mmCIF file of C-alpha atoms in Angstrom:
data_model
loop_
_atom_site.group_PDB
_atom_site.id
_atom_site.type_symbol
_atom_site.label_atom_id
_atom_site.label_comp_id
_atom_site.label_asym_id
_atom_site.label_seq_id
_atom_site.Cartn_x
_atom_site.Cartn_y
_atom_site.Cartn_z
ATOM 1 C CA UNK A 1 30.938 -8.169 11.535
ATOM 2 C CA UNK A 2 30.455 -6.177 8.165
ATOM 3 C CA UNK A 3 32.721 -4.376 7.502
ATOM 4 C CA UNK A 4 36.705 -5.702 6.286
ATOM 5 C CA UNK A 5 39.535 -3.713 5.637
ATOM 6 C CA UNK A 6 40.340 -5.245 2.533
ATOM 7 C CA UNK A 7 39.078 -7.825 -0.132
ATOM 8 C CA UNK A 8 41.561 -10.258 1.677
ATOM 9 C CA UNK A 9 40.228 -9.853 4.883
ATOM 10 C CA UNK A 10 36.951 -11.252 4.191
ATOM 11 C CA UNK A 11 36.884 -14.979 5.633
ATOM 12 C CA UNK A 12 36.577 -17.368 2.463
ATOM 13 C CA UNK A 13 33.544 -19.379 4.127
ATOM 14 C CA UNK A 14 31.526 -16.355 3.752
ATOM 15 C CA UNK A 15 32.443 -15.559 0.402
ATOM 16 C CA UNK A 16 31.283 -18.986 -1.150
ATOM 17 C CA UNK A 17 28.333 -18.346 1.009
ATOM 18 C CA UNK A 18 27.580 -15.109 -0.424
ATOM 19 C CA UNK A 19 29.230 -15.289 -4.455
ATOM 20 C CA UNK A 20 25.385 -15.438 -5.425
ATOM 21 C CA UNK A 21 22.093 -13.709 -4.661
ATOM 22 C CA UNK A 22 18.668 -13.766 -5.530
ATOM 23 C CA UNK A 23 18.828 -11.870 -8.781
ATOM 24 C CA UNK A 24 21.397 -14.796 -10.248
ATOM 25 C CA UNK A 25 18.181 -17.039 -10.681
ATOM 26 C CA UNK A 26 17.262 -14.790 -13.644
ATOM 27 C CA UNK A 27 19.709 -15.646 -15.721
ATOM 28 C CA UNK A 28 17.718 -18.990 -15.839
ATOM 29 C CA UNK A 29 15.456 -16.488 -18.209
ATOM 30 C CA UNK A 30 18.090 -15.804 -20.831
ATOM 31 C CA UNK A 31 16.450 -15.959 -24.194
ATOM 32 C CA UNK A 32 13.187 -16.171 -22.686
ATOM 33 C CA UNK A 33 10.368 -15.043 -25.206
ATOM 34 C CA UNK A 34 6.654 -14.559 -25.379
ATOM 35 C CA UNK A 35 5.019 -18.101 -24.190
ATOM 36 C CA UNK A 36 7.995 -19.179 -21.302
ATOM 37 C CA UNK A 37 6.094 -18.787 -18.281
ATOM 38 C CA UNK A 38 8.003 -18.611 -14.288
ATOM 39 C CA UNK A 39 8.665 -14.135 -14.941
ATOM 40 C CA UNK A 40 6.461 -13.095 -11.729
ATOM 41 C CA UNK A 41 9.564 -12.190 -9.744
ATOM 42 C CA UNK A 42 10.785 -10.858 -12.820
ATOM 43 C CA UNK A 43 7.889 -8.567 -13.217
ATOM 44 C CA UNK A 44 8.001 -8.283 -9.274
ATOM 45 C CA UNK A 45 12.233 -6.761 -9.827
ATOM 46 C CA UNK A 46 10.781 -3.919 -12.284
ATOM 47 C CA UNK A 47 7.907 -3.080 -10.474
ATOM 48 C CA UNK A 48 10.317 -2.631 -7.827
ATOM 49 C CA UNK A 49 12.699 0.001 -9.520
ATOM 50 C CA UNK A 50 9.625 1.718 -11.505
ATOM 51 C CA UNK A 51 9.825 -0.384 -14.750
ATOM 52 C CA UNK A 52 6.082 -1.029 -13.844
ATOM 53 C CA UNK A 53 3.996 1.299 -12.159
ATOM 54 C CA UNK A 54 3.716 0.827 -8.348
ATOM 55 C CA UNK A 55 -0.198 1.733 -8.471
ATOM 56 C CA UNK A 56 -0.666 -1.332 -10.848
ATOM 57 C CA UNK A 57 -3.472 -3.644 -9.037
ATOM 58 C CA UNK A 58 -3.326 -6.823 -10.915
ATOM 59 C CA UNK A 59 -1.665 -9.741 -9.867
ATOM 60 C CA UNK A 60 1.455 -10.695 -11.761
ATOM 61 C CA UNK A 61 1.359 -13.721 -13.662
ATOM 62 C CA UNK A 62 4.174 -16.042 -14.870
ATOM 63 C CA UNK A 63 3.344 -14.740 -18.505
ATOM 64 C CA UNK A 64 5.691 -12.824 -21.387
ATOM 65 C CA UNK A 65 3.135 -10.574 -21.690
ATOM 66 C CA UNK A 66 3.263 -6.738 -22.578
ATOM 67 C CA UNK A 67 3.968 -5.690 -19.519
ATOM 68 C CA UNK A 68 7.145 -7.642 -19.119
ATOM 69 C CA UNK A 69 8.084 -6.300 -22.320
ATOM 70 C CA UNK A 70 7.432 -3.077 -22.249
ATOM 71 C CA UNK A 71 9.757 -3.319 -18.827
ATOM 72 C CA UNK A 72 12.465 -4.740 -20.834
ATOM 73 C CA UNK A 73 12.375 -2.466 -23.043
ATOM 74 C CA UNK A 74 12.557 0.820 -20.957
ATOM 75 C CA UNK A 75 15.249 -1.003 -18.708
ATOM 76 C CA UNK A 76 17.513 -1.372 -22.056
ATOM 77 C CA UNK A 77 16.508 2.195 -22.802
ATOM 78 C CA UNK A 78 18.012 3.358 -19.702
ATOM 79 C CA UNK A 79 21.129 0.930 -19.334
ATOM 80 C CA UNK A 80 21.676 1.795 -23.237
ATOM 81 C CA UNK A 81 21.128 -1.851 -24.237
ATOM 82 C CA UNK A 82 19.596 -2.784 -27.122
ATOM 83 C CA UNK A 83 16.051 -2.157 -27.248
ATOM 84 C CA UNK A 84 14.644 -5.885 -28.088
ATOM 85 C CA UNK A 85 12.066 -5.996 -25.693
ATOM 86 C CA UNK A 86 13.525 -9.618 -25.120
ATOM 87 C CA UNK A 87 15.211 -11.128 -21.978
ATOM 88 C CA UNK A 88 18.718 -11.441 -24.377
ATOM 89 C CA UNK A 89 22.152 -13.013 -22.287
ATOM 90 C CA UNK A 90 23.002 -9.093 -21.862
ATOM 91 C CA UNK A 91 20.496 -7.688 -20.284
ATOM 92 C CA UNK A 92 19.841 -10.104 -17.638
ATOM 93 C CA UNK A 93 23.567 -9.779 -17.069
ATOM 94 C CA UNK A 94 23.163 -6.896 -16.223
ATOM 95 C CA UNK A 95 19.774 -7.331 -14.287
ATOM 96 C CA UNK A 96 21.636 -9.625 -11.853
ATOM 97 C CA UNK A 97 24.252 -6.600 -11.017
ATOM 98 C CA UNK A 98 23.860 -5.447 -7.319
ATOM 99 C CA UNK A 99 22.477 -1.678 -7.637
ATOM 100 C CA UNK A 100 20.911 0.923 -5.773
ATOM 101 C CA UNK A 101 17.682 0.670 -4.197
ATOM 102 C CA UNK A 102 16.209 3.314 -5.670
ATOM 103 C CA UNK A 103 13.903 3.060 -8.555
ATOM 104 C CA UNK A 104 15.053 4.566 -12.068
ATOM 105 C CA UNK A 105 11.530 5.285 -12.329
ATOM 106 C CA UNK A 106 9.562 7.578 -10.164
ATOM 107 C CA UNK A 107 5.706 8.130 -10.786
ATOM 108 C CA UNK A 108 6.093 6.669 -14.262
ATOM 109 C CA UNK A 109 8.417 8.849 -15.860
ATOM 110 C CA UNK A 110 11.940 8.378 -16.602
ATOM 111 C CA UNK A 111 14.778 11.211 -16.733
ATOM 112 C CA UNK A 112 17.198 9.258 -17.191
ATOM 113 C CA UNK A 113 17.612 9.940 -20.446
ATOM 114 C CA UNK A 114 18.766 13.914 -19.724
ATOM 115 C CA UNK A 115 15.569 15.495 -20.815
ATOM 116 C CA UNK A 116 13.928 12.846 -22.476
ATOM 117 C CA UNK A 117 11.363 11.502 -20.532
ATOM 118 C CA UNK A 118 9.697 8.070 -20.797
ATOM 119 C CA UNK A 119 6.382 7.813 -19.494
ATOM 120 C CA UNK A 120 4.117 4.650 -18.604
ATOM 121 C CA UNK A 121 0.272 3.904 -18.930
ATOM 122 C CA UNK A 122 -2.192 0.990 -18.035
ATOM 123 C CA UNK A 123 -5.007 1.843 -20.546
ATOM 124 C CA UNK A 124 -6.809 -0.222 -17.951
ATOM 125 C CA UNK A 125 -6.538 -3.398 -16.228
ATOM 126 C CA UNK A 126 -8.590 -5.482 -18.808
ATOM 127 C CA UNK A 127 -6.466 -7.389 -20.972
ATOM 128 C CA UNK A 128 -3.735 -5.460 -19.195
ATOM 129 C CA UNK A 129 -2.785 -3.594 -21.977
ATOM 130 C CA UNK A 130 0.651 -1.205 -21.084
ATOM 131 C CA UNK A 131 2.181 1.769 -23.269
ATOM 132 C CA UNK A 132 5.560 3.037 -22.940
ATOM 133 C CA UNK A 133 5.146 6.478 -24.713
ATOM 134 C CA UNK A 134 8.131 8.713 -25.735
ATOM 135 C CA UNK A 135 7.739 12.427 -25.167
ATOM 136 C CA UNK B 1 22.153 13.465 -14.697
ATOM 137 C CA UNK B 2 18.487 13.377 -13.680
ATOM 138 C CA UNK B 3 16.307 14.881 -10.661
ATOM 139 C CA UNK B 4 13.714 13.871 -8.649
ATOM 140 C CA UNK B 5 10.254 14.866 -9.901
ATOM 141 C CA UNK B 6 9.445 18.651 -8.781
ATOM 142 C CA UNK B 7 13.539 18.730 -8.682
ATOM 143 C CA UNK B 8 13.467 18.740 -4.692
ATOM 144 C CA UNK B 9 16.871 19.871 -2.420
ATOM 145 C CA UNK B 10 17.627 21.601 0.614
ATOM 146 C CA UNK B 11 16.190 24.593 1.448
ATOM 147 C CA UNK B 12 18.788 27.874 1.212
ATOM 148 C CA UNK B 13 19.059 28.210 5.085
ATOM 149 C CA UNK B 14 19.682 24.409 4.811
ATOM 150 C CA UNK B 15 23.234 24.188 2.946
ATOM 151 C CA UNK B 16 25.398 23.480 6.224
ATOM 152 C CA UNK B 17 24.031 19.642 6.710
ATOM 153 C CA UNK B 18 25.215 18.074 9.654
ATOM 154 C CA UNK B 19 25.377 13.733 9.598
ATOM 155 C CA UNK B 20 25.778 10.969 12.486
ATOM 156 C CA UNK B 21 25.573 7.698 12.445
ATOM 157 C CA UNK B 22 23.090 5.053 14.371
ATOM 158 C CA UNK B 23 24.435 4.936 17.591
ATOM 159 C CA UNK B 24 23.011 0.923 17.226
ATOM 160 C CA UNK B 25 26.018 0.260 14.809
ATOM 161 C CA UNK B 26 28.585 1.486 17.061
ATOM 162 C CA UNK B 27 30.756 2.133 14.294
ATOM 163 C CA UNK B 28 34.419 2.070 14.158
ATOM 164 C CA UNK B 29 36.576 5.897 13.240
ATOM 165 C CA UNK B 30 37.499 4.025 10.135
ATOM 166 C CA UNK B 31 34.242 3.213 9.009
ATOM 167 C CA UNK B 32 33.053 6.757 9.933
ATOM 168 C CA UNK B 33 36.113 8.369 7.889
ATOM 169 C CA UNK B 34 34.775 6.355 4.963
ATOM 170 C CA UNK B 35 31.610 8.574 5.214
ATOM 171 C CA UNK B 36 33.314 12.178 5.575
ATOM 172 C CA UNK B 37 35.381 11.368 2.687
ATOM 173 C CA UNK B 38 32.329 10.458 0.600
ATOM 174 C CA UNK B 39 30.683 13.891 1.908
ATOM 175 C CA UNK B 40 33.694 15.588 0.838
ATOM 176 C CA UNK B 41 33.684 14.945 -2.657
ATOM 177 C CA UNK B 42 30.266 16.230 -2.799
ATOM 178 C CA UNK B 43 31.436 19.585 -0.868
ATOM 179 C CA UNK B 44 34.494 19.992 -2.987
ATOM 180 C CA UNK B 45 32.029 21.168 -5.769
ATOM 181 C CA UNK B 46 29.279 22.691 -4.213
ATOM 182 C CA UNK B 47 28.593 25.421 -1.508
ATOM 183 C CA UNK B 48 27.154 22.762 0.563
ATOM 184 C CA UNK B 49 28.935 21.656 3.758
ATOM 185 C CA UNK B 50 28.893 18.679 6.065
ATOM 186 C CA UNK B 51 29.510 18.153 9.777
ATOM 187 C CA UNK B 52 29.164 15.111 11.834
ATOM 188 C CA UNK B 53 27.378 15.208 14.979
ATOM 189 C CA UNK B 54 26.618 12.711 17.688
ATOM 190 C CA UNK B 55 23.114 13.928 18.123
ATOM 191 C CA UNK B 56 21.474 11.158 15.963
ATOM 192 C CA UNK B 57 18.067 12.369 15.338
ATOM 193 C CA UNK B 58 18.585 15.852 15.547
ATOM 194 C CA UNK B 59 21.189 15.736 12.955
ATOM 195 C CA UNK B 60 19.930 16.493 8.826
ATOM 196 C CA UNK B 61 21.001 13.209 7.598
ATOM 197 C CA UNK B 62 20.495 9.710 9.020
ATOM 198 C CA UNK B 63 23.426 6.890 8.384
ATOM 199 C CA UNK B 64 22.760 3.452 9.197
ATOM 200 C CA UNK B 65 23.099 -0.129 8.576
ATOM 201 C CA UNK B 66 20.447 -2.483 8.732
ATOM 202 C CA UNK B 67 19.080 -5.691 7.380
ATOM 203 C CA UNK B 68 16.173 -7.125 5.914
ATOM 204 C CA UNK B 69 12.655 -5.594 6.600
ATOM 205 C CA UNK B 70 13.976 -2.051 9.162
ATOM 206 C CA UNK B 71 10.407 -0.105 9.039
ATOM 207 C CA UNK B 72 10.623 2.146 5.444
ATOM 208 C CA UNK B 73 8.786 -0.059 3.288
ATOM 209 C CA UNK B 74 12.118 -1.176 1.538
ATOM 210 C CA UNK B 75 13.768 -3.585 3.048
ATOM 211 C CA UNK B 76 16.953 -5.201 2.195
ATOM 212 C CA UNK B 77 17.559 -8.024 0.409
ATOM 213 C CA UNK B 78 20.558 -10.247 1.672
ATOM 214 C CA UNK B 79 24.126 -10.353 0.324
ATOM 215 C CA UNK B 80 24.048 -8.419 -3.213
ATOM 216 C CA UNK B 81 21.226 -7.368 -4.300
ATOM 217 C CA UNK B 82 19.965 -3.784 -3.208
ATOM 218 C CA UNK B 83 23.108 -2.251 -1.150
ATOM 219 C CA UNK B 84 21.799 0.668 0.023
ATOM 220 C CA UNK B 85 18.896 3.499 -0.745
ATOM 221 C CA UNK B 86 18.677 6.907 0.040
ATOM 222 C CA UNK B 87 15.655 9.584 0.504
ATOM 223 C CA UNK B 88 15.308 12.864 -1.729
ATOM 224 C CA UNK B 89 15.843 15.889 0.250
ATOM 225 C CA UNK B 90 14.818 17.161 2.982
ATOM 226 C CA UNK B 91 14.303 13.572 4.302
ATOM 227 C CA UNK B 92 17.980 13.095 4.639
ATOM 228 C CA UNK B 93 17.573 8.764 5.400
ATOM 229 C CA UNK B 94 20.748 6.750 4.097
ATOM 230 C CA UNK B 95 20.046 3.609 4.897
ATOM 231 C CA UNK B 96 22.741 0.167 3.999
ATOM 232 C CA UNK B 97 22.052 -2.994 3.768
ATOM 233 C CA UNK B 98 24.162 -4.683 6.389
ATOM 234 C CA UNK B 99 24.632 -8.002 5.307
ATOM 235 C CA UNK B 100 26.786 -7.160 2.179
ATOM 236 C CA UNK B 101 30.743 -7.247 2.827
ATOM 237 C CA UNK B 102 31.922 -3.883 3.353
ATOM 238 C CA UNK B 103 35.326 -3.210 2.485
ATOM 239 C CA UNK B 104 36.475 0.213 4.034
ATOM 240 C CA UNK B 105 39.879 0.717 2.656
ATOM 241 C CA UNK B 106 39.326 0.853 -0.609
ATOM 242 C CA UNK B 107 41.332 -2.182 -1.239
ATOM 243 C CA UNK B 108 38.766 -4.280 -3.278
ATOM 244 C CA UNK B 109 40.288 -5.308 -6.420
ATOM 245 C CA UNK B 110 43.805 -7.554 -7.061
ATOM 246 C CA UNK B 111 43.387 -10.996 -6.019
ATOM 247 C CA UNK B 112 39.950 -12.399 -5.782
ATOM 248 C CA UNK B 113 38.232 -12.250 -9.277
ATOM 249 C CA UNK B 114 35.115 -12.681 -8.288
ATOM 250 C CA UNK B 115 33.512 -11.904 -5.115
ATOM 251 C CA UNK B 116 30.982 -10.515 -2.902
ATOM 252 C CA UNK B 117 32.989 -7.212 -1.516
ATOM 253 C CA UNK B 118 31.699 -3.906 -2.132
ATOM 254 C CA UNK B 119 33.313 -0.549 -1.641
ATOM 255 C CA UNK B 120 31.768 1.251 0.769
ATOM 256 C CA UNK B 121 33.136 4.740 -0.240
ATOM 257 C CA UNK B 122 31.812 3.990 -4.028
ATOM 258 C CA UNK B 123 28.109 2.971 -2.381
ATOM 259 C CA UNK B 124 28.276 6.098 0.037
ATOM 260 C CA UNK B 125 29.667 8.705 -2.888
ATOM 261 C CA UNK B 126 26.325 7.566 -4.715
ATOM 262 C CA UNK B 127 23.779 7.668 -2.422
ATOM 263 C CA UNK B 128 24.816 10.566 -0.828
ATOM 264 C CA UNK B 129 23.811 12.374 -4.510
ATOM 265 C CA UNK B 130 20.417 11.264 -3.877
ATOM 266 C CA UNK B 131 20.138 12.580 -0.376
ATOM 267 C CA UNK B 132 21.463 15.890 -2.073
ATOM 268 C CA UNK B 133 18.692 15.676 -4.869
ATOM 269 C CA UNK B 134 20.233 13.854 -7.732
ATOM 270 C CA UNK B 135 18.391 10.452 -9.694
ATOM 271 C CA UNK B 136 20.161 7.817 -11.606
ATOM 272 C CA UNK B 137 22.279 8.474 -14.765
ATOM 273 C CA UNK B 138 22.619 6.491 -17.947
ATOM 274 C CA UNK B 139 26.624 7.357 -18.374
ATOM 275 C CA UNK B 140 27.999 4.400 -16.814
ATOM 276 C CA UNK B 141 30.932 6.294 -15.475
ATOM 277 C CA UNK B 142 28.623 8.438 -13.545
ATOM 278 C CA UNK B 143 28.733 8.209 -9.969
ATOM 279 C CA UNK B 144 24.938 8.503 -10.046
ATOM 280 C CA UNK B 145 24.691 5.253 -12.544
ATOM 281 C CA UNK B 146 22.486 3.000 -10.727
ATOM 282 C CA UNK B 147 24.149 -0.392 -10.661
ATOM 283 C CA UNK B 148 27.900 -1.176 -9.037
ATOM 284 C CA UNK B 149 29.755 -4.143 -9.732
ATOM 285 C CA UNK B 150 30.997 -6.475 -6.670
ATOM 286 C CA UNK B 151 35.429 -5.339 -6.499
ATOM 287 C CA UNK B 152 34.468 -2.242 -8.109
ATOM 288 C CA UNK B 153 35.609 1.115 -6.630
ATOM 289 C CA UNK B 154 34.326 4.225 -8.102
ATOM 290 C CA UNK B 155 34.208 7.235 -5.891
ATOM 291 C CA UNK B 156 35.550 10.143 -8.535
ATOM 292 C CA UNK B 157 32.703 12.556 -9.741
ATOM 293 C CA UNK B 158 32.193 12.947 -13.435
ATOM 294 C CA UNK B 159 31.347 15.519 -15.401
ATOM 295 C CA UNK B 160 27.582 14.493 -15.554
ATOM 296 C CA UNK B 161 27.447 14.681 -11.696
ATOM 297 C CA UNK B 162 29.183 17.775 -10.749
ATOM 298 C CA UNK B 163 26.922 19.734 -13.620
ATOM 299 C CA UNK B 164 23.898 18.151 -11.871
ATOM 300 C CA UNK B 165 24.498 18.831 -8.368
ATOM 301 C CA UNK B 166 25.685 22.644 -9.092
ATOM 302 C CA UNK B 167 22.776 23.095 -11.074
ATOM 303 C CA UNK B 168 20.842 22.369 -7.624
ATOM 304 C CA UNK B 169 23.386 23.946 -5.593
ATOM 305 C CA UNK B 170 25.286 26.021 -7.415
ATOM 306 C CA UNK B 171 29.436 26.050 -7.348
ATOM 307 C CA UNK B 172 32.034 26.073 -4.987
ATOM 308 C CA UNK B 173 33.768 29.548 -4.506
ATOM 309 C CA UNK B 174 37.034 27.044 -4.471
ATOM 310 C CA UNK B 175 36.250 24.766 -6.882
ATOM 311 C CA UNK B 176 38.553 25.294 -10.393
ATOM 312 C CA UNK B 177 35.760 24.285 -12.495
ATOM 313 C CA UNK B 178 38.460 21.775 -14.676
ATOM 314 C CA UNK B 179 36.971 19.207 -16.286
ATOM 315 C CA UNK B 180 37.488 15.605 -14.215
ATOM 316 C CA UNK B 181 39.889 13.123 -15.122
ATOM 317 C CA UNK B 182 39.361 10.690 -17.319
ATOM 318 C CA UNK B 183 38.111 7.727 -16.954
ATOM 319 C CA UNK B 184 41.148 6.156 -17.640
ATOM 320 C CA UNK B 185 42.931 8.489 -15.217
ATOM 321 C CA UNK B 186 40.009 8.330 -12.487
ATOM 322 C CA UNK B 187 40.841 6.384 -9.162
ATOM 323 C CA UNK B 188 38.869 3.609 -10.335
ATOM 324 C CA UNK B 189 39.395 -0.163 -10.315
ATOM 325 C CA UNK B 190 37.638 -3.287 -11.104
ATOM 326 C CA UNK B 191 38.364 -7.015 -11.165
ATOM 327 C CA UNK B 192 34.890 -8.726 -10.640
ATOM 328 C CA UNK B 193 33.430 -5.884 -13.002
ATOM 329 C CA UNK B 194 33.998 -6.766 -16.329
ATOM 330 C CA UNK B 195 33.191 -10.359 -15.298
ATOM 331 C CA UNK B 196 30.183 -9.740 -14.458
ATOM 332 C CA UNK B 197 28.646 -7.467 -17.137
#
């Protein structure tokens, strides 16, 4: 029922079913800075591909807090965005892309970057401060 | 390219994989073909070689579509999305999500400017590089890149990849060692692409 021997072959009903996913309610976060709250499934899509560590055992809030940024920024990093830490029209076009399901992230460290690897730290849950550090 | 942490791949008297498919698919020749072809590109390079088999879990690597939650901690995600994941060696799991539109012949790109149709040969190419060993890339052109645009096909292996999986595997007796194409000259195509980033 899957599969379709060419782009024409797939019945137009299911296309206008299936022109959006989940991801495309992100781009509702465009420009989104410190103080917008709604980000948990945001936080929830980088914890998923190793933007935040898997082992982190607080609960995600709606808040632009340093996690979410420090997500951001280590997404644009890898996807060779510009670093702004902020949810610009770019990067969450490209968020809403459909990918692989593995993480770009494994154990907190990147090598994605040929070499240069990116690593990620909870200096402890209270006040949930996070560290992207560049080795 | 990158690796998986501790850089893991088949053992040495593990280089002639064999694959087969989930006999709960009951997929089509065609669909199958897509797969060997995908294999093929990764053998072209490397000593490594791949035979189907019909012995499903006997074989070294797993194929299968499924949807939704399927019992790896990872389940899929609908239409779009996650397409597919794949498990660093020896675990040899492919795994696709089976609600996205498949297109098998390659044909994804010339009419519809924006759709849901994926190439399975491009999604296949890629993950097979992580059942071999190989992470996600930041050159875009990269087979290994993470993301894939719907009416995309990109199935040609760049520079980036072939010097990452012969520095797991080492080279193919056969292979010329030219550089790839360019991009411009790769069998590439995209219509929904560029819309979309």
């Amino acid at each position: 029922e899957f599969f379709f021997p060419n782009v024409t072959g797939i019945p137009p009903s299911r296309l206008l079913n299936t022109t959006r996913n989940l991801w495309d309610a992100f781009r509702n976060f465009t420009g989104c800075r410190p103080g917008v709250d709604g980000l948990y499934k945001l936080k929830q899509y980088f914890q998923r591909f190793g933007y935040i560590p898997e082992n982190f055992s607080g609960n995600f809030t709606d808040d632009f807090d340093d996690i979410l940024r420090h997500a951001i920024e280590m997404y644009q990093r890898n996807f060779r965005l510009n670093v702004s830490g902020e949810l610009d029209e770019l990067t969450v076009r490209h968020l809403v892309i459909p990918r692989c399901g593995n993480p770009d992230i494994v154990n907190g460290s990147s090598a994605m970057h040929g070499g240069k690897k990116y690593e990620v730290n909870f200096a402890g849950r209270r006040g949930q401060r996070f560290h992207a550090l560049k080795r | 390219y990158s690796l998986f942490p501790g850089e893991p791949r088949w053992p040495e008297d593990r280089r002639q994989l064999t694959y087969a498919f989930d006999p709960r698919n009951a997929l089509t020749e065609e669909v199958k073909g897509v797969f060997g072809r995908a294999f093929a590109r990764w053998a072209a390079v490397t000593k490594l070689t791949f035979t189907r088999v019909e012995t499903f879990p006997d074989s070294d690597i797993t194929i299968g579509f499924y949807t939704g939650d399927h019992g790896d901690g990872e389940p899929f995600d609908g239409v779009l999305g996650t397409l597919a994941h794949a498990f660093s060696p020896p675990s040899g799991r492919f795994h696709l999500d089976s609600d996205e539109n498949w297109v098998v012949s390659g044909d994804v790109g010339g009419i519809l400017s924006m759709t849901s149709a994926v190439d399975l040969e491009s999604v296949a190419v890629h993950e097979i590089g992580h059942l071999l060993g190989l992470g996600h890339s930041t050159i875009e052109d990269s087979i290994m890149y993470p993301t894939i645009s719907t009416g995309r096909r990109k199935v040609e292996l760049t520079r980036d990849d072939i010097d990452g999986i012969q520095y797991l595997y080492g080279t193919n007796p056969n292979f010329n060692g030219s550089s790839p194409p360019s991009t411009q000259q790769r069998e590439s195509s995209d219509f929904g692409g560029v819309g979309r980033m």
